[in-house]
C-alpha positions in Angstrom: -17.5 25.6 66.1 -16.8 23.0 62.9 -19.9 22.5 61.5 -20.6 18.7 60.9 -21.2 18.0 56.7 -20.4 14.9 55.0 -18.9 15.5 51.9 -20.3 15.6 48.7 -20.3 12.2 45.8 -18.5 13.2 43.0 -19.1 12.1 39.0 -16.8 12.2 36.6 -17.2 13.6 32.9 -16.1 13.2 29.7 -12.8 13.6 28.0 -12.8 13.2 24.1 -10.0 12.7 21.6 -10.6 12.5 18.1 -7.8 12.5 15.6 -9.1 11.4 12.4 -8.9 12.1 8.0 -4.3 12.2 7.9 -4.7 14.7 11.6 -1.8 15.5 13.3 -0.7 15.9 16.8 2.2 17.0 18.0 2.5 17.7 21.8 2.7 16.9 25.5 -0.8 15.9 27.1 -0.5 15.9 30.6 -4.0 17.4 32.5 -6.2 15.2 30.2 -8.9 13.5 33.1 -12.0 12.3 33.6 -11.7 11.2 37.6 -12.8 13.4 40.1 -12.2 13.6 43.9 -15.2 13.3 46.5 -15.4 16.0 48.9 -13.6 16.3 52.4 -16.2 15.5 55.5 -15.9 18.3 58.5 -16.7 18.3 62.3 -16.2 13.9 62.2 -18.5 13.2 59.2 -17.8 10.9 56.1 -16.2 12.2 53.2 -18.0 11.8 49.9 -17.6 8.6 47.2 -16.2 9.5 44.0 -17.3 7.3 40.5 -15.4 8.0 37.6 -16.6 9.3 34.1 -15.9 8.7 30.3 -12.6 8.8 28.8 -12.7 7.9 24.8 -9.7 8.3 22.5 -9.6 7.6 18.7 -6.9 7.9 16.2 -7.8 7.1 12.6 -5.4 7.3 9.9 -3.6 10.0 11.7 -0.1 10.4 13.2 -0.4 11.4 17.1 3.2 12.4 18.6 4.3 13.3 22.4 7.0 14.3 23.8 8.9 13.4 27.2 5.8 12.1 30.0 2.1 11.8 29.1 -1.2 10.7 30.9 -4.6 10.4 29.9 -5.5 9.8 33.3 -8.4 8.1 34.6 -7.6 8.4 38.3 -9.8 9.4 41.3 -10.1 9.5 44.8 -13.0 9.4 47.4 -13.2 12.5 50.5 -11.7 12.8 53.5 -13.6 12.4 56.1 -14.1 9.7 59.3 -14.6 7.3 56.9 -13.1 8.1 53.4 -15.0 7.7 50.2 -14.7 5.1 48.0 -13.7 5.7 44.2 -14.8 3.8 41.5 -12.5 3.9 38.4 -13.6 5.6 35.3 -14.1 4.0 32.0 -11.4 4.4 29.2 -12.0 3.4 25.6 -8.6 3.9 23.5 -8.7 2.7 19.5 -5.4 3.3 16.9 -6.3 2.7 13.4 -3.7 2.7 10.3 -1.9 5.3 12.3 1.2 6.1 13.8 1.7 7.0 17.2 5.4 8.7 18.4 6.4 8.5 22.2 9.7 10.8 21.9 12.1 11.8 24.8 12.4 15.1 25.8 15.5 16.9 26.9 15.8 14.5 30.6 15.1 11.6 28.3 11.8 10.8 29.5 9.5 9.1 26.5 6.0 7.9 27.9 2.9 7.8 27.2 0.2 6.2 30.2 -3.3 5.2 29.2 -4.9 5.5 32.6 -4.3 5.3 36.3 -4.4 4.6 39.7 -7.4 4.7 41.8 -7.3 5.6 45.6 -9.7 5.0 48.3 -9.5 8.2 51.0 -8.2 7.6 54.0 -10.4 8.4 57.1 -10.0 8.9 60.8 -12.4 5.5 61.5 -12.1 3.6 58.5 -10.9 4.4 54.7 -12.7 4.4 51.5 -12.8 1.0 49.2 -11.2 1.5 45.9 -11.5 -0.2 42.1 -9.0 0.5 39.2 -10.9 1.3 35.9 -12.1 -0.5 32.9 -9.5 0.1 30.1 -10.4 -1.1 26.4 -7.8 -0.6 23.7 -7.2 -1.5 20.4 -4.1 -0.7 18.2 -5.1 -2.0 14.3 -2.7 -1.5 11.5 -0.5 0.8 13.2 2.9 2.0 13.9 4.1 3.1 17.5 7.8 4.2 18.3 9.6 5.5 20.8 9.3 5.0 25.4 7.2 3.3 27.3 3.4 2.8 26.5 1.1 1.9 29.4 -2.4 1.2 30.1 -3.1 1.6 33.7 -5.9 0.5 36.2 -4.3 0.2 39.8 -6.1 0.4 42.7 -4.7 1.9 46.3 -5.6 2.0 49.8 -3.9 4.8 51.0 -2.2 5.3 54.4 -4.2 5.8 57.4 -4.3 9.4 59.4 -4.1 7.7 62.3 -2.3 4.5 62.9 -5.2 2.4 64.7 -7.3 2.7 62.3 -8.6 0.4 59.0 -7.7 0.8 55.3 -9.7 0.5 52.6 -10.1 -2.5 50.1 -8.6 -2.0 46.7 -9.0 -3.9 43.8 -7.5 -3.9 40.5 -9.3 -2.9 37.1 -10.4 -4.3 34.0 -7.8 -3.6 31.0 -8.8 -5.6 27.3 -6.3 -5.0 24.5 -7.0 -6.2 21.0 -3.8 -5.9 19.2 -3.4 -6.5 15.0 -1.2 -6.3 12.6 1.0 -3.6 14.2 4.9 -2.7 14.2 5.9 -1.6 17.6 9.7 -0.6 18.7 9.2 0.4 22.3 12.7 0.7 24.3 10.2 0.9 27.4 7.5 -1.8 26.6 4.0 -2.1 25.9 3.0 -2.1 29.9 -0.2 -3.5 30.9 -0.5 -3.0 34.7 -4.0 -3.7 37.3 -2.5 -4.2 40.8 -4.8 -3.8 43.8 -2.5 -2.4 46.4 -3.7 -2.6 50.3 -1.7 0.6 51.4 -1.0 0.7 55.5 -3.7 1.0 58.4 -3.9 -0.2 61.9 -5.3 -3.7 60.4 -4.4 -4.6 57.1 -6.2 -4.3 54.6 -7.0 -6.8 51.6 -5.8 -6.5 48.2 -6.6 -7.8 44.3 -5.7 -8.0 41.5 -7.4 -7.2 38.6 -7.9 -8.6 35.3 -5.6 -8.1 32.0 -6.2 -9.8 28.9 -4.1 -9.1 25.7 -5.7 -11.3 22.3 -3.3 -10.9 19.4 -5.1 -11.5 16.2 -5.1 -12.3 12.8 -2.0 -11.0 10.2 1.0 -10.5 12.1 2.5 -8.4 15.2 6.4 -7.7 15.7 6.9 -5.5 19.5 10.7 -4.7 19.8 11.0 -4.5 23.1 9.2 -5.9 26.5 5.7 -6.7 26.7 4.1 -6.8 30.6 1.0 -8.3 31.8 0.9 -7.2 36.0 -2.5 -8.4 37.6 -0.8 -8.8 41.2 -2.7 -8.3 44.4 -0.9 -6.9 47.8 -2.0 -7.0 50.9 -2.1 -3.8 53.4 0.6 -3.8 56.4 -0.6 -3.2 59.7 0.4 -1.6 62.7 -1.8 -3.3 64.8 -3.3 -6.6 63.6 -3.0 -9.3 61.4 -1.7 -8.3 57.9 -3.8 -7.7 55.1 -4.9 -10.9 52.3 -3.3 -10.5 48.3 -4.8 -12.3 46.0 -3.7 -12.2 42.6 -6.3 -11.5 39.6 -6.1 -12.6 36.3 -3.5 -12.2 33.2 -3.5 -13.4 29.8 -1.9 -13.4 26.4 -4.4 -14.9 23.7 -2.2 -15.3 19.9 -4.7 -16.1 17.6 -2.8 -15.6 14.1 -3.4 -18.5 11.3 0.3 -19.6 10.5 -0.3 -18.4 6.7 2.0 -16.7 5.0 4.7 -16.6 7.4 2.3 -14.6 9.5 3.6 -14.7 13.2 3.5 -13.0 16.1 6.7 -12.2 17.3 8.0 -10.4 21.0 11.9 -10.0 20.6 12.5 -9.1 24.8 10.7 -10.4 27.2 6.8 -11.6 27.9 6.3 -11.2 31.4 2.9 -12.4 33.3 2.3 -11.3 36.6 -0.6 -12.1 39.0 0.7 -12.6 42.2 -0.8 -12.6 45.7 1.1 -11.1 48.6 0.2 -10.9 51.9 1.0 -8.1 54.1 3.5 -7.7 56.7 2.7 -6.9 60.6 4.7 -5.2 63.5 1.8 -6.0 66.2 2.4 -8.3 68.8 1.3 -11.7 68.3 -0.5 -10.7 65.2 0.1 -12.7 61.7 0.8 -12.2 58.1 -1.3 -12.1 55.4 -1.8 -14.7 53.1 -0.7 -14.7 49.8 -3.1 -16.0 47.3 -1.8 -16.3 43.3 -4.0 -16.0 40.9 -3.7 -16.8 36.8 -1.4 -16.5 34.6 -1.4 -17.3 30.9 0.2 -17.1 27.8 -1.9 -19.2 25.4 -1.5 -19.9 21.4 -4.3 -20.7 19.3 -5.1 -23.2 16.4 -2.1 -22.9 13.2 -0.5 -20.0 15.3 3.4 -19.2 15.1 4.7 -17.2 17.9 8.4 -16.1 18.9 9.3 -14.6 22.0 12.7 -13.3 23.3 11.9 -15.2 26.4 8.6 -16.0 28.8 7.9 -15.9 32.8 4.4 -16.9 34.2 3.9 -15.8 37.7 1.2 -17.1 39.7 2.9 -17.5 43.4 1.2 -16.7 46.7 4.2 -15.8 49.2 2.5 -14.9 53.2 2.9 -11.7 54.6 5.8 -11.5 57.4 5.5 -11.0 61.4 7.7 -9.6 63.8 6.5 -12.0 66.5 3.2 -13.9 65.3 3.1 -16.5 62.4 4.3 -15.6 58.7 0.9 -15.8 56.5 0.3 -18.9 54.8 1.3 -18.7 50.6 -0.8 -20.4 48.1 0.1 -20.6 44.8 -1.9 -19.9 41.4 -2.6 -21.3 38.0 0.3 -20.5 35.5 0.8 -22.1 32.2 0.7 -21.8 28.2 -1.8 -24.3 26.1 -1.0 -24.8 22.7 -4.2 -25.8 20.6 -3.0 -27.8 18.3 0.2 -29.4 16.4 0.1 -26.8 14.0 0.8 -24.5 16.5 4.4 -23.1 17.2 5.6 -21.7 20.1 9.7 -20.8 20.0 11.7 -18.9 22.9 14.6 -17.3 20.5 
């Protein structure tokens, strides 16, 4: 007979990366983590919670090089079980220093380097574990970056059911803080910033938030070739069998804060895009009803004597309601989106 265990908690541990004193790196990182996973349940008990550990990464005066795709990963998931185990995202502390970082493609021309990850809740037979993305805080001082696509990521997901009456999960979106000055950054795949809080699919959907970004740009001057994306959107879990899940958008931010001195600006040539959207989720049951979708805030704000140029700038806080077969759509209800300029010193120009 199955013997009846719940499954163990799991605690994450420490990862360490210290480049320091003209170091080099040159490599592909790619099993770097400090998540773990909960243990499975057996004979119809719950599976164990999972809470993430310590990620800390510090370049100084050093030149750190990748090649083709790269994660330091702060991703975990709860245990199977009847009901899954929650996860609760790890903490990530990432700081560049009069350095230069390298994000190279590799021979299938993949260049990217992800700060991060995404969180899932376990699914269960009963119910599924909650999930929350991690806590991300960056800085990038003084410092050169080429190349892909670098991402800091703190997603949350629900995941799919293992059986189809039953209920997902919550999942909500991390914490990222980036402090960004006096850097020169040509990126053909953007400086990515992404917290969604994704609902998955259950039997009755589940919610979903986002979580919260903020990006301050400050003092001396910043130039990004390329895109730079804020995405703080929360999606609501479909259902099979009931009404769909609630999104509700967290909150995304872009602080400049550079004294107009000297010609000093901060300057985006592609696009700023911030996202924190709410989107309900969709339902196939009879007579059940979408979600609602419930925006959140979205900013791009310029301080006191700042000059800022962007290629171009979209601020996305809409709520749009989940979709039903034969029920009611969900209701949509928009955000807060908008810039504020602090004074008439400041400028604000879309080249």
């Amino acid at each position: 007979d199955l013997i009846t265990m719940t499954g163990g908690d799991a605690v994450g541990g420490n990862v360490r990366i210290d480049l320091s004193n003209a170091a080099t790196f040159d490599g592909r990182i790619s099993g770097a983590q400090s998540g773990p996973s909960g243990g499975n349940g057996s004979g119809g008990a719950d599976g164990g919670d999972a809470t993430g550990g310590l990620t800390n990464i510090t370049i100084d005066s050093s030149t750190f090089t990748v090649t083709g795709s790269n994660s330091l990963r702060a991703g975990l998931g709860g245990g199977l079980g009847a009901t899954g185990g929650d996860a609760n995202g790890s903490v990530v502390n990432f700081n560049a220093n009069n350095s230069v970082i390298n994000i190279l493609e590799d021979a299938a021309g993949v260049a990217e380097l992800t700060i991060g990850s995404t969180t899932f809740g376990a699914p269960g037979t009963v119910a599924a574990g909650d999930a929350v993305g991690a806590t991300l805080n960056a800085s990038l001082i003084n410092t050169t970056i080429n190349g892909g696509a670098l991402t800091f990521q703190a997603d949350a997901l629900a995941r799919d059911q293992l059986s189809p009456t039953t209920q997902s999960g919550s999942a909500t979106g991390g914490i990222i803080n980036l402090s960004i000055q006096n850097i020169a950054a040509t990126l053909d795949g953007g400086l990515n910033l992404n917290a969604v809080g994704d609902g998955g699919v259950s039997g009755a959907g589940s919610a979903g938030t986002g979580g919260d970004i903020f990006v301050n740009i400050i003092a001396n001057s910043m130039t990004l070739t390329g895109d730079l994306t804020l995405d703080a959107s929360g999606i609501g879990g479909d259902s099979l069998i009931g009404d769909g899940g609630i999104g509700t958008g967290g909150s995304a931010e872009v602080l400049t804060s550079i004294p107009n001195v000297g010609g000093f600006v901060a300057r985006v040539t592609g696009a700023v895009n911030v996202t924190a959207q709410g989107t309900g989720g969709a339902t196939s049951a009879a007579s059940a009803n979408g979600g609602a979708g419930i925006g959140g805030e979205a900013f791009a704000d310029v301080e006191t004597g700042t000059n800022v140029i962007f290629g171009s700038v979209r601020l996305d806080a809409a709520g749009q309601g989940g979709s039903s077969e034969t029920g009611d759509g969900g209701i949509g209800v928009g955000g807060d989106a908008g810039s504020e300029l602090a004074d008439p010193n400041s400028v604000f120009q879309i080249e």
